[in-house]
PDB file of C-alpha atoms in Angstrom:
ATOM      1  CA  UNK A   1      68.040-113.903  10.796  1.00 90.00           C
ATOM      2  CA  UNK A   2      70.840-112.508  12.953  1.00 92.00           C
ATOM      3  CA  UNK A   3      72.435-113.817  16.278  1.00 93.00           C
ATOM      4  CA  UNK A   4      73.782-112.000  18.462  1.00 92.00           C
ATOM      5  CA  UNK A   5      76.194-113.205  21.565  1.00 92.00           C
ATOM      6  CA  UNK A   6      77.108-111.290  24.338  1.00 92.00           C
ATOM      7  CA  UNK A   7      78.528-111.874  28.265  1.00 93.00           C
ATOM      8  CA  UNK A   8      81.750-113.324  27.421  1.00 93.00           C
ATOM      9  CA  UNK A   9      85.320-111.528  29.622  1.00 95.00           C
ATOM     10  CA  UNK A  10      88.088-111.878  31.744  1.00 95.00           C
ATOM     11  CA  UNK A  11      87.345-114.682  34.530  1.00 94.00           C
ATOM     12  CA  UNK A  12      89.431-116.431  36.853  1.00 94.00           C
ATOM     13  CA  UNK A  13      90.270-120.159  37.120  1.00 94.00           C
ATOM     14  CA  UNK A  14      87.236-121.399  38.971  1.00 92.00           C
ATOM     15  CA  UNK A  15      85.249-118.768  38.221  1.00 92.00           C
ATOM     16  CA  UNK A  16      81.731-118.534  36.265  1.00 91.00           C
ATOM     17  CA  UNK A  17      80.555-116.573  33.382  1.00 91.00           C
ATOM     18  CA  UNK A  18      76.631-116.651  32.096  1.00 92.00           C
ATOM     19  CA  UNK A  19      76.772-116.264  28.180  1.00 92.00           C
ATOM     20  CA  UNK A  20      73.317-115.160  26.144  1.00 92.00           C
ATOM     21  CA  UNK A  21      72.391-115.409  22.503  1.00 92.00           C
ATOM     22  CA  UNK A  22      69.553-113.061  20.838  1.00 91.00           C
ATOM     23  CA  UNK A  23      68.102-114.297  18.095  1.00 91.00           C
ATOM     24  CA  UNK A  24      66.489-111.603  15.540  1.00 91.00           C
ATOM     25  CA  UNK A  25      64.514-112.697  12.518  1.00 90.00           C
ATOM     26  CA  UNK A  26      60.638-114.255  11.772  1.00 90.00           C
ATOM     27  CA  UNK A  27      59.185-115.547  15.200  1.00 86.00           C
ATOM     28  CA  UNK A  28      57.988-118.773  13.461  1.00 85.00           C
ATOM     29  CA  UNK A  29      61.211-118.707  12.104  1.00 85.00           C
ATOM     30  CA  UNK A  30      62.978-118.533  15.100  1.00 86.00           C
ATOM     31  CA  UNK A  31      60.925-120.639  17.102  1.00 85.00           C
ATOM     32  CA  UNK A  32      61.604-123.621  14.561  1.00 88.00           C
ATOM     33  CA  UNK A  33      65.149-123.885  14.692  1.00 90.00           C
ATOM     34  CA  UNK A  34      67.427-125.796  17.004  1.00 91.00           C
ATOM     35  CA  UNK A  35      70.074-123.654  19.145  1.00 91.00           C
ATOM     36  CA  UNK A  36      73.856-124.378  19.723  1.00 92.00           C
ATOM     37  CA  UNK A  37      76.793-122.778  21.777  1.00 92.00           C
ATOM     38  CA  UNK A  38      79.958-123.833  19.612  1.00 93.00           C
ATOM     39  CA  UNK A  39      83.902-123.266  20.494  1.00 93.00           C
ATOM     40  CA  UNK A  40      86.935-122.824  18.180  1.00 89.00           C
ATOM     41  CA  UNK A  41      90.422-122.330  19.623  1.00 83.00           C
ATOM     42  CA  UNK A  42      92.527-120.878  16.547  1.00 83.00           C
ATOM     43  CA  UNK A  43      94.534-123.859  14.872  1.00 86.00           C
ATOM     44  CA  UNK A  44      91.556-126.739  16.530  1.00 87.00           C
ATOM     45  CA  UNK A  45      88.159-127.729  15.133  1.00 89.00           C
ATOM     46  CA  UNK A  46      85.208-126.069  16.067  1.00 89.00           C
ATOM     47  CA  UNK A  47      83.804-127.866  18.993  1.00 90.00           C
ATOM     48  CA  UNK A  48      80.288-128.061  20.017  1.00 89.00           C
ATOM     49  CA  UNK A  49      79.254-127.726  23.087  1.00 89.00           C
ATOM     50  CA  UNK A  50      75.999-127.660  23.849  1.00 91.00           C
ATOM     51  CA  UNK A  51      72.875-128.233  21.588  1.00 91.00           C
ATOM     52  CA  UNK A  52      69.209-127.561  22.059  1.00 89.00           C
ATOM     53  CA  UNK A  53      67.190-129.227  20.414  1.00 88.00           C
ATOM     54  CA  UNK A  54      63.676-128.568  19.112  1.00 84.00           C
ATOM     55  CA  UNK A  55      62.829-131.935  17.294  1.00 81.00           C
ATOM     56  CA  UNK A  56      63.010-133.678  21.158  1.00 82.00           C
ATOM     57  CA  UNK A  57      62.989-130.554  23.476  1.00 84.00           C
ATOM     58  CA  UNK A  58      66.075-131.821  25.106  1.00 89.00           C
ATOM     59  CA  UNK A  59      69.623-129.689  26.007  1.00 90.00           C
ATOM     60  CA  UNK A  60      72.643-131.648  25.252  1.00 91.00           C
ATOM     61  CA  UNK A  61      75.995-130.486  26.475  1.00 90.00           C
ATOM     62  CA  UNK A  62      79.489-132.070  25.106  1.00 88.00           C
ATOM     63  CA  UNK A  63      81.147-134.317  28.022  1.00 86.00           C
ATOM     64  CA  UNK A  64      83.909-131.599  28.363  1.00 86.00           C
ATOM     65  CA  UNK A  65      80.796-129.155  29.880  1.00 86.00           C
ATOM     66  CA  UNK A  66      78.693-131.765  31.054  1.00 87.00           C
ATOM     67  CA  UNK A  67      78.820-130.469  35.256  1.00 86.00           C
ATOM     68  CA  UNK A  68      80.133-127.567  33.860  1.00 87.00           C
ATOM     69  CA  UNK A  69      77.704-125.770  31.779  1.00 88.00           C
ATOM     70  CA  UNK A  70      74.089-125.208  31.624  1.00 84.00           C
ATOM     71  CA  UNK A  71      72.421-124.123  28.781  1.00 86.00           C
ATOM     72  CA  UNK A  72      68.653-122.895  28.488  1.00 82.00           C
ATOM     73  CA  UNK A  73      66.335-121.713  26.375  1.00 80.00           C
ATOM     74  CA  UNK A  74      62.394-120.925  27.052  1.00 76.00           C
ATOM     75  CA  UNK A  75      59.718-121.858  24.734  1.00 70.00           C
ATOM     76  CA  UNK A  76      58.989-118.574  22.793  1.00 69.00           C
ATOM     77  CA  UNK A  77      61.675-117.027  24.035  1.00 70.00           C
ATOM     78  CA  UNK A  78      64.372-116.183  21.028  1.00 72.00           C
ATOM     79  CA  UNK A  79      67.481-115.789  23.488  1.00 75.00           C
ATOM     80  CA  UNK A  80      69.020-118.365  24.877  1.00 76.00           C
ATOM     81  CA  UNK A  81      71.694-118.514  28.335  1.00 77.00           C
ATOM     82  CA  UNK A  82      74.782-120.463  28.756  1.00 79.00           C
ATOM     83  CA  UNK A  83      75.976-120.666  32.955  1.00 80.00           C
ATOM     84  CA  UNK A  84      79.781-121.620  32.361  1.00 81.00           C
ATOM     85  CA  UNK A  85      81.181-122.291  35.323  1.00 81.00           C
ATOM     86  CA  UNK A  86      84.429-123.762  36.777  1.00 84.00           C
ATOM     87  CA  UNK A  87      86.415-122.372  34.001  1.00 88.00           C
ATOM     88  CA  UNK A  88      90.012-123.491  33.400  1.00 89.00           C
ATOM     89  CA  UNK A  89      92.379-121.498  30.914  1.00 90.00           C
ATOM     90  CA  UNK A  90      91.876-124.300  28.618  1.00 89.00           C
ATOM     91  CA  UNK A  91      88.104-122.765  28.112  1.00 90.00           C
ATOM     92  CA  UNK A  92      89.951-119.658  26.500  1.00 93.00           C
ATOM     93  CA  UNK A  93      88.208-119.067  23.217  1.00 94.00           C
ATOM     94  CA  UNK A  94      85.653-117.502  21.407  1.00 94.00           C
ATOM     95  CA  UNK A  95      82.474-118.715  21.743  1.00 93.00           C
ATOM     96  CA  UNK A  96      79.311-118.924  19.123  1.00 92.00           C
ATOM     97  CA  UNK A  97      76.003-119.224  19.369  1.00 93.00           C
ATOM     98  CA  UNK A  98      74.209-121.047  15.905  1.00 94.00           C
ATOM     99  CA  UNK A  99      70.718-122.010  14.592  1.00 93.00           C
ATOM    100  CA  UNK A 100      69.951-124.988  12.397  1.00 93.00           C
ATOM    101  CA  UNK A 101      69.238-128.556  13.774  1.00 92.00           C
ATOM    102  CA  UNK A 102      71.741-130.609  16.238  1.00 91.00           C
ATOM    103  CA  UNK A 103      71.187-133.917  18.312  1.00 87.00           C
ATOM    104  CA  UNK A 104      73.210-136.381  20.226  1.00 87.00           C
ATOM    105  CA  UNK A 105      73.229-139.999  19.058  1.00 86.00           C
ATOM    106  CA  UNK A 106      75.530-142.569  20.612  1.00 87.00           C
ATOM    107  CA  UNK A 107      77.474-139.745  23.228  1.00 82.00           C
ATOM    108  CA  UNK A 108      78.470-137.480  20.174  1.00 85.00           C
ATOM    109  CA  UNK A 109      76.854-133.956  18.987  1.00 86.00           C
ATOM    110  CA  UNK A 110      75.970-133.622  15.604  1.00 88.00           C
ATOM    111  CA  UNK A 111      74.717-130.552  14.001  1.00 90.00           C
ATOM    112  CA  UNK A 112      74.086-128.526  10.733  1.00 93.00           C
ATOM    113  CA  UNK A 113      73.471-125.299  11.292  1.00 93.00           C
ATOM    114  CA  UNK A 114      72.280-122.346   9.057  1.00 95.00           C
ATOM    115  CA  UNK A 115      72.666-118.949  11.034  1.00 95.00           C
ATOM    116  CA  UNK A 116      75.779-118.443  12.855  1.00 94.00           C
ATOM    117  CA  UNK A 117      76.590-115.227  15.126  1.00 93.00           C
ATOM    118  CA  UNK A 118      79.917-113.650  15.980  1.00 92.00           C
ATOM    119  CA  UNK A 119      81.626-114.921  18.906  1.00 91.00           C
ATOM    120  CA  UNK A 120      82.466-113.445  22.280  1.00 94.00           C
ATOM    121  CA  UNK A 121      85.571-114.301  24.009  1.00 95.00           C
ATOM    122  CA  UNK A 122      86.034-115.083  26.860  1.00 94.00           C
ATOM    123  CA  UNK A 123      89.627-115.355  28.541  1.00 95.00           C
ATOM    124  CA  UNK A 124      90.899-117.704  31.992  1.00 94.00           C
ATOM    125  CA  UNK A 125      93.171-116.537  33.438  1.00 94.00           C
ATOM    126  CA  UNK A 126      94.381-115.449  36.927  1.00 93.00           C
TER     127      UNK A 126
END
């Protein structure tokens, strides 16, 4: 299995950026797994920041994107999109897209994932 991201660049305070993940491997495969869009700024955790899910069909964003960000994904379909909008330089990072499993219980994102892809920056700034 490989993951590709792509989409990420130079965007301005306020601005909006639409991120996409391809997902190459077994169909089955890929049509198993749950999908995540994680964040790392160098010297912080990883962050995760939006999950969907397969085991309850459901898209969970982090509160930080919650209004923010959209994520999709369509049944069958092994790319998924991430709208990012209303950026702020504090968004300045690489993002990753992931496959494994992830949920939300009580507000917080949990996930173990098992196929990671290489990030794409993107940078805020003015």
């Amino acid at each position: 299995v490989q993951l590709q991201a792509s989409g990420g660049g130079l965007v301005q305070p306020g601005g909006s950026l639409t991120l996409s993940c391809a997902a190459f491997g077994p169909k089955p495969m890929l049509e198993s797994y749950s999908y995540a869009w994680f964040r790392q700024v160098p010297g912080k955790e990883r962050e995760t920041v939006a999950c969907m899910s397969t085991s309850d069909r459901r898209t969970y964003l982090s509160n930080d994107a919650e209004g923010r960000f959209i994520a999709s994904k369509e049944d069958g379909d092994s790319t998924m999109f991430r709208r990012m909008a209303a950026f702020t330089p504090e968004d300045t990072t690489q993002y990753f897209c992931a496959m494994g499993q992830c949920t939300r219980v009580a507000g917080a994102l949990y996930y173990d994932m098992d196929y990671w892809g290489k990030g794409t920056q993107v940078t805020v700034s003015s």
